[in-house]
Amino acid sequence: MKKVYLGLSIAMLAIALTACGGNQAANSTATNNSTTPAATTTTAEKPAEEATKQETRAIKYLDKEYTVPSKTDRIVITGSMESMEDALVLGVNPVGAISVGGKFPQMFAPVTGQAQSIGEKTQPNLETILSLKPDVILGSSKFPPEMMEKLGKIKTTFPVSHISTNWESNLLLLGELTGKQAEAQKVIDDYKKDVDAAKTQLGESMKDKKVVVIRVRGGSINIYPEKVFFNPSLYADLGFTAPAEVKAAKAQEVVSLEKFSEMNPDYIFVQFSADENKDNPNALEDLQNNPIWKSINAVKNGKVFVNVVDPLAQGGTAWSKVNFLKAAVEKLSAK
């Protein structure tokens, strides 16, 4: 009798397993026929949901508020050489950067190794910028409104100031975008300490000296307003008195050699780049050989200093100020 029950149990178990297997196969077939499209739809909808929920943050720059993604890893710099210098100071590697003459200047090599050229300073390539999918764009306050509007349609664009006195705000902006606020603030604090030390080193005897910075562009001598180019470093930071001609300048201004000789400065810092004098590559040499130039006190006393910093330096940036201060104090204090 036990054998009969055992046989019946085995038979019933086999039937149950067969039925279960059939149901699983049917369920599997039903799943393959009906749930695959639903899974595809979910995958397709996920990026849209993420884009909708993308976190943003507000950044205040020069009294205006801008909305940017919470993470701004992909930075494009266009038009703003000031931002290029700030990137150099903070070690920020932009995905897109300004080229000069079709290539990245050697000065910016430490931060442009992985960058793509987005065009020249005044000729940004909008298609290239768009293809880089930036999180934020650092433009220039020199850009016309229509260019800023076009860039703004790609991504939030900051009109980074080209005015020297805004150098701290510019550096802190990049620091906030990249999470390097502390590094940016330290650069600013250290510079101010170095200025105090420089004043002590130069002493009171230098205050009455006439010191000017000129830029040879297009074969001509250019001077700048008191708050532009390297002038704030000399006049606001180190305390030298700006000549009347500098105080009267409203923008970059070409002055004749005769007029410049009348200023008769005691010290001259000359910035000269071959790229800015392509039509007159011998402009600096011709100037140095001119008898009128040779009559100036600074020239007669051997107090003319050419390119103490890279000639591409903008003057009113953290990089320019830190490096110019060091070089200028060394030259001015030399006997």
Short mmCIF file of C-alpha atoms in Angstrom, two decimals:
data_model
loop_
_atom_site.label_atom_id
_atom_site.label_comp_id
_atom_site.label_asym_id
_atom_site.label_seq_id
_atom_site.Cartn_x
_atom_site.Cartn_y
_atom_site.Cartn_z
CA MET A 1 0.00 0.00 0.00
CA LYS A 2 2.84 2.33 0.81
CA LYS A 3 4.25 1.71 -2.63
CA VAL A 4 0.94 2.82 -4.21
CA TYR A 5 0.91 6.08 -2.19
CA LEU A 6 4.54 6.75 -3.05
CA GLY A 7 3.84 6.23 -6.74
CA LEU A 8 0.87 8.59 -6.63
CA SER A 9 2.92 11.30 -4.82
CA ILE A 10 5.68 11.18 -7.43
CA ALA A 11 3.13 11.38 -10.25
CA MET A 12 1.40 14.39 -8.68
CA LEU A 13 4.72 16.17 -8.10
CA ALA A 14 5.68 15.69 -11.76
CA ILE A 15 2.35 17.15 -12.90
CA ALA A 16 2.79 20.18 -10.62
CA LEU A 17 6.31 20.87 -11.88
CA THR A 18 5.14 20.57 -15.48
CA ALA A 19 2.35 23.06 -14.86
CA CYS A 20 4.66 25.46 -13.06
CA GLY A 21 7.20 25.32 -15.89
CA GLY A 22 4.48 26.02 -18.40
CA ASN A 23 3.30 29.05 -16.45
CA GLN A 24 6.87 30.41 -16.21
CA ALA A 25 7.37 30.01 -19.94
CA ALA A 26 4.07 31.76 -20.60
CA ASN A 27 4.96 34.57 -18.21
CA SER A 28 8.37 34.91 -19.84
CA THR A 29 6.80 35.16 -23.27
CA ALA A 30 4.29 37.70 -22.03
CA THR A 31 7.07 39.74 -20.47
CA ASN A 32 9.10 39.75 -23.67
CA ASN A 33 6.05 40.82 -25.65
CA SER A 34 4.73 43.57 -23.36
CA THR A 35 7.26 44.96 -20.89
CA THR A 36 10.26 45.73 -23.16
CA PRO A 37 8.69 48.85 -24.68
CA ALA A 38 7.82 50.10 -21.19
CA ALA A 39 11.45 49.71 -20.10
CA THR A 40 12.63 51.65 -23.17
CA THR A 41 10.21 54.44 -22.40
CA THR A 42 11.49 54.68 -18.82
CA THR A 43 15.08 54.92 -20.02
CA ALA A 44 14.16 57.60 -22.50
CA GLU A 45 12.28 59.59 -19.87
CA LYS A 46 15.04 59.47 -17.24
CA PRO A 47 17.36 62.12 -18.79
CA ALA A 48 14.37 64.46 -19.18
CA GLU A 49 13.51 64.01 -15.51
CA GLU A 50 17.12 64.64 -14.49
CA ALA A 51 17.33 67.72 -16.69
CA THR A 52 14.15 69.07 -15.11
CA LYS A 53 15.47 68.45 -11.62
CA GLN A 54 19.00 69.70 -12.31
CA GLU A 55 20.19 71.68 -9.33
CA THR A 56 21.22 75.28 -9.84
CA ARG A 57 22.75 78.00 -7.71
CA ALA A 58 22.92 81.76 -7.81
CA ILE A 59 26.21 83.65 -8.07
CA LYS A 60 26.49 87.38 -7.56
CA TYR A 61 29.10 89.14 -9.65
CA LEU A 62 29.54 92.93 -9.74
CA ASP A 63 26.08 93.58 -8.26
CA LYS A 64 24.24 91.28 -10.67
CA GLU A 65 22.97 87.77 -9.95
CA TYR A 66 23.45 84.86 -12.35
CA THR A 67 21.97 81.34 -12.25
CA VAL A 68 24.35 78.49 -13.04
CA PRO A 69 24.34 74.69 -12.57
CA SER A 70 25.35 73.48 -9.12
CA LYS A 71 28.43 71.95 -10.75
CA THR A 72 30.30 74.04 -13.27
CA ASP A 73 33.09 71.71 -14.32
CA ARG A 74 32.96 72.53 -18.03
CA ILE A 75 34.07 76.13 -18.37
CA VAL A 76 34.55 77.93 -21.67
CA ILE A 77 36.57 81.16 -21.77
CA THR A 78 35.93 83.45 -24.72
CA GLY A 79 36.97 87.06 -25.18
CA SER A 80 38.30 87.39 -21.64
CA MET A 81 42.07 87.21 -21.46
CA GLU A 82 41.55 88.26 -17.86
CA SER A 83 39.84 84.93 -17.18
CA MET A 84 42.65 83.09 -18.95
CA GLU A 85 45.11 84.64 -16.49
CA ASP A 86 42.84 83.85 -13.54
CA ALA A 87 42.68 80.23 -14.71
CA LEU A 88 46.47 80.22 -14.68
CA VAL A 89 46.55 81.48 -11.10
CA LEU A 90 44.01 78.96 -9.79
CA GLY A 91 45.07 76.00 -11.93
CA VAL A 92 41.70 75.76 -13.68
CA ASN A 93 41.59 73.81 -16.95
CA PRO A 94 38.85 75.17 -19.25
CA VAL A 95 37.36 72.89 -21.90
CA GLY A 96 37.44 75.78 -24.36
CA ALA A 97 39.94 78.64 -24.40
CA ILE A 98 41.11 81.62 -26.46
CA SER A 99 43.78 81.14 -29.08
CA VAL A 100 46.13 83.84 -30.33
CA GLY A 101 47.18 83.62 -33.94
CA GLY A 102 45.56 80.19 -34.19
CA LYS A 103 47.35 78.64 -31.21
CA PHE A 104 47.45 78.80 -27.44
CA PRO A 105 50.19 81.13 -26.15
CA GLN A 106 52.97 79.41 -24.26
CA MET A 107 52.07 81.54 -21.26
CA PHE A 108 48.86 79.52 -20.84
CA ALA A 109 50.34 76.08 -21.50
CA PRO A 110 49.79 74.88 -17.90
CA VAL A 111 45.99 75.13 -18.29
CA THR A 112 45.31 74.59 -22.00
CA GLY A 113 46.68 71.07 -22.44
CA GLN A 114 43.19 69.55 -22.66
CA ALA A 115 41.39 72.62 -24.01
CA GLN A 116 39.94 73.19 -27.46
CA SER A 117 40.33 76.52 -29.23
CA ILE A 118 37.07 78.43 -29.44
CA GLY A 119 38.55 81.13 -31.68
CA GLU A 120 40.45 84.36 -31.25
CA LYS A 121 39.83 86.97 -28.56
CA THR A 122 37.37 89.04 -30.60
CA GLN A 123 36.16 86.25 -32.88
CA PRO A 124 34.54 83.47 -30.84
CA ASN A 125 33.35 80.41 -32.73
CA LEU A 126 29.80 79.87 -31.50
CA GLU A 127 29.43 76.43 -33.09
CA THR A 128 32.54 75.17 -31.34
CA ILE A 129 31.41 76.61 -28.02
CA LEU A 130 28.01 74.94 -28.41
CA SER A 131 29.63 71.58 -29.22
CA LEU A 132 31.64 71.70 -25.98
CA LYS A 133 28.41 71.70 -23.91
CA PRO A 134 29.70 74.19 -21.34
CA ASP A 135 28.25 74.52 -17.85
CA VAL A 136 29.14 78.21 -17.90
CA ILE A 137 30.79 80.70 -20.27
CA LEU A 138 33.22 83.45 -19.24
CA GLY A 139 32.85 86.21 -21.81
CA SER A 140 34.13 89.77 -21.80
CA SER A 141 32.67 93.12 -20.82
CA LYS A 142 34.13 94.31 -24.12
CA PHE A 143 31.72 92.13 -26.11
CA PRO A 144 28.87 94.00 -27.82
CA PRO A 145 25.35 93.23 -26.52
CA GLU A 146 24.48 91.11 -29.54
CA MET A 147 27.42 88.78 -28.91
CA MET A 148 26.52 88.42 -25.25
CA GLU A 149 22.97 87.58 -26.28
CA LYS A 150 24.16 84.82 -28.62
CA LEU A 151 26.44 83.35 -25.98
CA GLY A 152 23.68 83.55 -23.38
CA LYS A 153 21.48 81.36 -25.55
CA ILE A 154 24.11 78.63 -25.28
CA LYS A 155 24.65 78.89 -21.52
CA THR A 156 24.81 81.47 -18.75
CA THR A 157 27.56 83.91 -19.73
CA PHE A 158 29.42 86.28 -17.42
CA PRO A 159 30.68 89.58 -18.90
CA VAL A 160 34.01 89.39 -17.09
CA SER A 161 35.30 92.91 -16.47
CA HIS A 162 38.35 94.19 -18.31
CA ILE A 163 38.74 97.02 -15.80
CA SER A 164 41.83 96.55 -13.66
CA THR A 165 40.18 97.60 -10.42
CA ASN A 166 37.81 94.61 -10.68
CA TRP A 167 40.62 92.08 -10.52
CA GLU A 168 39.60 90.76 -7.10
CA SER A 169 35.97 90.21 -8.16
CA ASN A 170 37.13 88.43 -11.31
CA LEU A 171 39.39 86.04 -9.40
CA LEU A 172 36.76 85.35 -6.74
CA LEU A 173 34.20 84.61 -9.46
CA LEU A 174 36.34 81.86 -10.94
CA GLY A 175 37.10 80.63 -7.44
CA GLU A 176 33.40 80.30 -6.66
CA LEU A 177 32.65 78.57 -9.96
CA THR A 178 35.38 75.99 -9.37
CA GLY A 179 35.23 75.54 -5.61
CA LYS A 180 38.55 77.34 -5.14
CA GLN A 181 37.31 80.30 -3.13
CA ALA A 182 39.94 79.80 -0.43
CA GLU A 183 42.79 79.70 -2.94
CA ALA A 184 41.51 82.85 -4.64
CA GLN A 185 41.22 84.75 -1.37
CA LYS A 186 44.72 83.69 -0.35
CA VAL A 187 46.17 85.06 -3.59
CA ILE A 188 44.48 88.40 -2.89
CA ASP A 189 45.58 88.51 0.75
CA ASP A 190 49.17 87.55 -0.09
CA TYR A 191 49.37 90.23 -2.78
CA LYS A 192 48.32 92.94 -0.34
CA LYS A 193 50.96 91.79 2.13
CA ASP A 194 53.57 91.87 -0.64
CA VAL A 195 52.54 95.42 -1.56
CA ASP A 196 53.13 96.56 2.02
CA ALA A 197 56.52 94.89 2.04
CA ALA A 198 57.38 96.47 -1.33
CA LYS A 199 56.58 99.96 -0.08
CA THR A 200 58.94 99.44 2.83
CA GLN A 201 61.64 98.12 0.53
CA LEU A 202 61.38 101.01 -1.92
CA GLY A 203 61.32 103.62 0.81
CA GLU A 204 60.26 107.26 0.80
CA SER A 205 62.96 108.35 -1.66
CA MET A 206 61.11 106.74 -4.57
CA LYS A 207 57.82 108.57 -4.08
CA ASP A 208 58.88 111.62 -6.06
CA LYS A 209 60.08 109.57 -9.02
CA LYS A 210 58.06 109.60 -12.22
CA VAL A 211 57.28 106.02 -13.26
CA VAL A 212 55.23 105.05 -16.33
CA VAL A 213 54.20 101.93 -18.19
CA ILE A 214 53.82 102.12 -21.96
CA ARG A 215 52.77 99.61 -24.57
CA VAL A 216 54.18 99.65 -28.08
CA ARG A 217 51.30 98.65 -30.37
CA GLY A 218 51.07 99.17 -34.09
CA GLY A 219 54.49 100.78 -33.95
CA SER A 220 53.28 103.57 -31.63
CA ILE A 221 53.65 104.47 -27.97
CA ASN A 222 50.46 103.92 -25.99
CA ILE A 223 49.66 105.16 -22.51
CA TYR A 224 46.66 104.20 -20.36
CA PRO A 225 44.34 105.83 -17.82
CA GLU A 226 45.31 105.76 -14.17
CA LYS A 227 43.04 102.77 -13.43
CA VAL A 228 43.83 100.69 -16.51
CA PHE A 229 46.56 98.20 -17.53
CA PHE A 230 49.44 98.04 -15.00
CA ASN A 231 48.83 101.58 -13.78
CA PRO A 232 46.86 100.64 -10.63
CA SER A 233 49.86 98.58 -9.49
CA LEU A 234 52.09 101.63 -9.75
CA TYR A 235 49.81 104.40 -8.60
CA ALA A 236 47.16 102.86 -6.34
CA ASP A 237 49.22 100.04 -4.84
CA LEU A 238 52.80 101.32 -4.70
CA GLY A 239 51.82 104.96 -4.26
CA PHE A 240 53.62 106.62 -7.15
CA THR A 241 52.05 109.79 -8.55
CA ALA A 242 50.51 109.42 -11.99
CA PRO A 243 51.78 111.97 -14.53
CA ALA A 244 49.24 114.53 -15.74
CA GLU A 245 49.12 112.87 -19.17
CA VAL A 246 48.13 109.55 -17.59
CA LYS A 247 45.48 111.21 -15.42
CA ALA A 248 44.04 112.94 -18.49
CA ALA A 249 43.83 109.77 -20.59
CA LYS A 250 40.28 108.45 -21.03
CA ALA A 251 41.26 105.19 -22.73
CA GLN A 252 44.27 103.66 -24.43
CA GLU A 253 45.89 106.64 -26.07
CA VAL A 254 48.61 106.96 -28.70
CA VAL A 255 51.17 109.64 -27.87
CA SER A 256 53.92 110.93 -30.10
CA LEU A 257 57.51 110.38 -29.08
CA GLU A 258 57.93 114.14 -28.81
CA LYS A 259 55.04 114.43 -26.35
CA PHE A 260 56.23 111.42 -24.39
CA SER A 261 59.72 112.89 -24.11
CA GLU A 262 58.15 115.96 -22.48
CA MET A 263 56.87 113.72 -19.70
CA ASN A 264 60.52 112.80 -19.13
CA PRO A 265 59.92 109.85 -16.76
CA ASP A 266 62.60 108.51 -14.42
CA TYR A 267 61.58 104.89 -14.96
CA ILE A 268 59.86 103.32 -17.97
CA PHE A 269 58.33 99.86 -18.21
CA VAL A 270 57.82 98.87 -21.86
CA GLN A 271 55.51 96.09 -23.00
CA PHE A 272 56.18 94.96 -26.57
CA SER A 273 54.75 92.00 -28.48
CA ALA A 274 55.65 91.12 -32.05
CA ASP A 275 52.04 89.99 -32.58
CA GLU A 276 50.87 93.54 -31.91
CA ASN A 277 53.39 95.09 -34.27
CA LYS A 278 53.21 92.88 -37.35
CA ASP A 279 53.25 95.86 -39.72
CA ASN A 280 56.27 97.31 -37.96
CA PRO A 281 58.27 94.48 -36.36
CA ASN A 282 61.26 96.78 -35.77
CA ALA A 283 59.21 99.36 -33.89
CA LEU A 284 60.96 98.82 -30.56
CA GLU A 285 64.42 98.85 -32.08
CA ASP A 286 63.61 102.00 -34.06
CA LEU A 287 62.34 103.65 -30.89
CA GLN A 288 65.46 102.76 -28.95
CA ASN A 289 67.67 104.23 -31.68
CA ASN A 290 65.77 107.51 -31.91
CA PRO A 291 67.68 110.54 -30.53
CA ILE A 292 64.55 111.93 -28.90
CA TRP A 293 64.06 108.66 -27.00
CA LYS A 294 67.68 108.75 -25.91
CA SER A 295 67.15 112.21 -24.40
CA ILE A 296 64.70 110.94 -21.77
CA ASN A 297 66.05 110.64 -18.21
CA ALA A 298 65.05 107.00 -17.82
CA VAL A 299 66.86 106.08 -21.02
CA LYS A 300 69.99 108.05 -20.17
CA ASN A 301 70.16 106.42 -16.72
CA GLY A 302 69.51 102.87 -17.90
CA LYS A 303 66.10 102.69 -16.22
CA VAL A 304 64.05 101.32 -19.12
CA PHE A 305 62.74 97.78 -18.60
CA VAL A 306 61.26 95.78 -21.49
CA ASN A 307 58.76 92.98 -20.90
CA VAL A 308 59.37 92.40 -17.21
CA VAL A 309 56.29 90.17 -17.53
CA ASP A 310 54.86 88.38 -20.56
CA PRO A 311 53.81 90.99 -23.17
CA LEU A 312 50.38 89.33 -23.43
CA ALA A 313 49.67 90.05 -19.75
CA GLN A 314 46.57 92.20 -19.33
CA GLY A 315 47.91 94.18 -16.38
CA GLY A 316 44.74 94.26 -14.31
CA THR A 317 44.56 90.65 -13.19
CA ALA A 318 45.85 88.67 -10.25
CA TRP A 319 48.53 86.99 -12.38
CA SER A 320 49.68 90.29 -13.89
CA LYS A 321 49.71 92.14 -10.59
CA VAL A 322 51.56 89.45 -8.65
CA ASN A 323 54.23 89.00 -11.31
CA PHE A 324 54.57 92.68 -12.19
CA LEU A 325 54.92 93.68 -8.53
CA LYS A 326 57.78 91.25 -8.03
CA ALA A 327 59.59 92.32 -11.19
CA ALA A 328 58.94 96.05 -10.75
CA VAL A 329 60.21 96.17 -7.17
CA GLU A 330 63.35 94.31 -8.20
CA LYS A 331 64.01 96.82 -11.01
CA LEU A 332 63.05 99.94 -9.06
CA SER A 333 65.14 99.05 -6.01
CA ALA A 334 68.25 98.15 -8.02
CA LYS A 335 71.06 100.66 -7.69
#
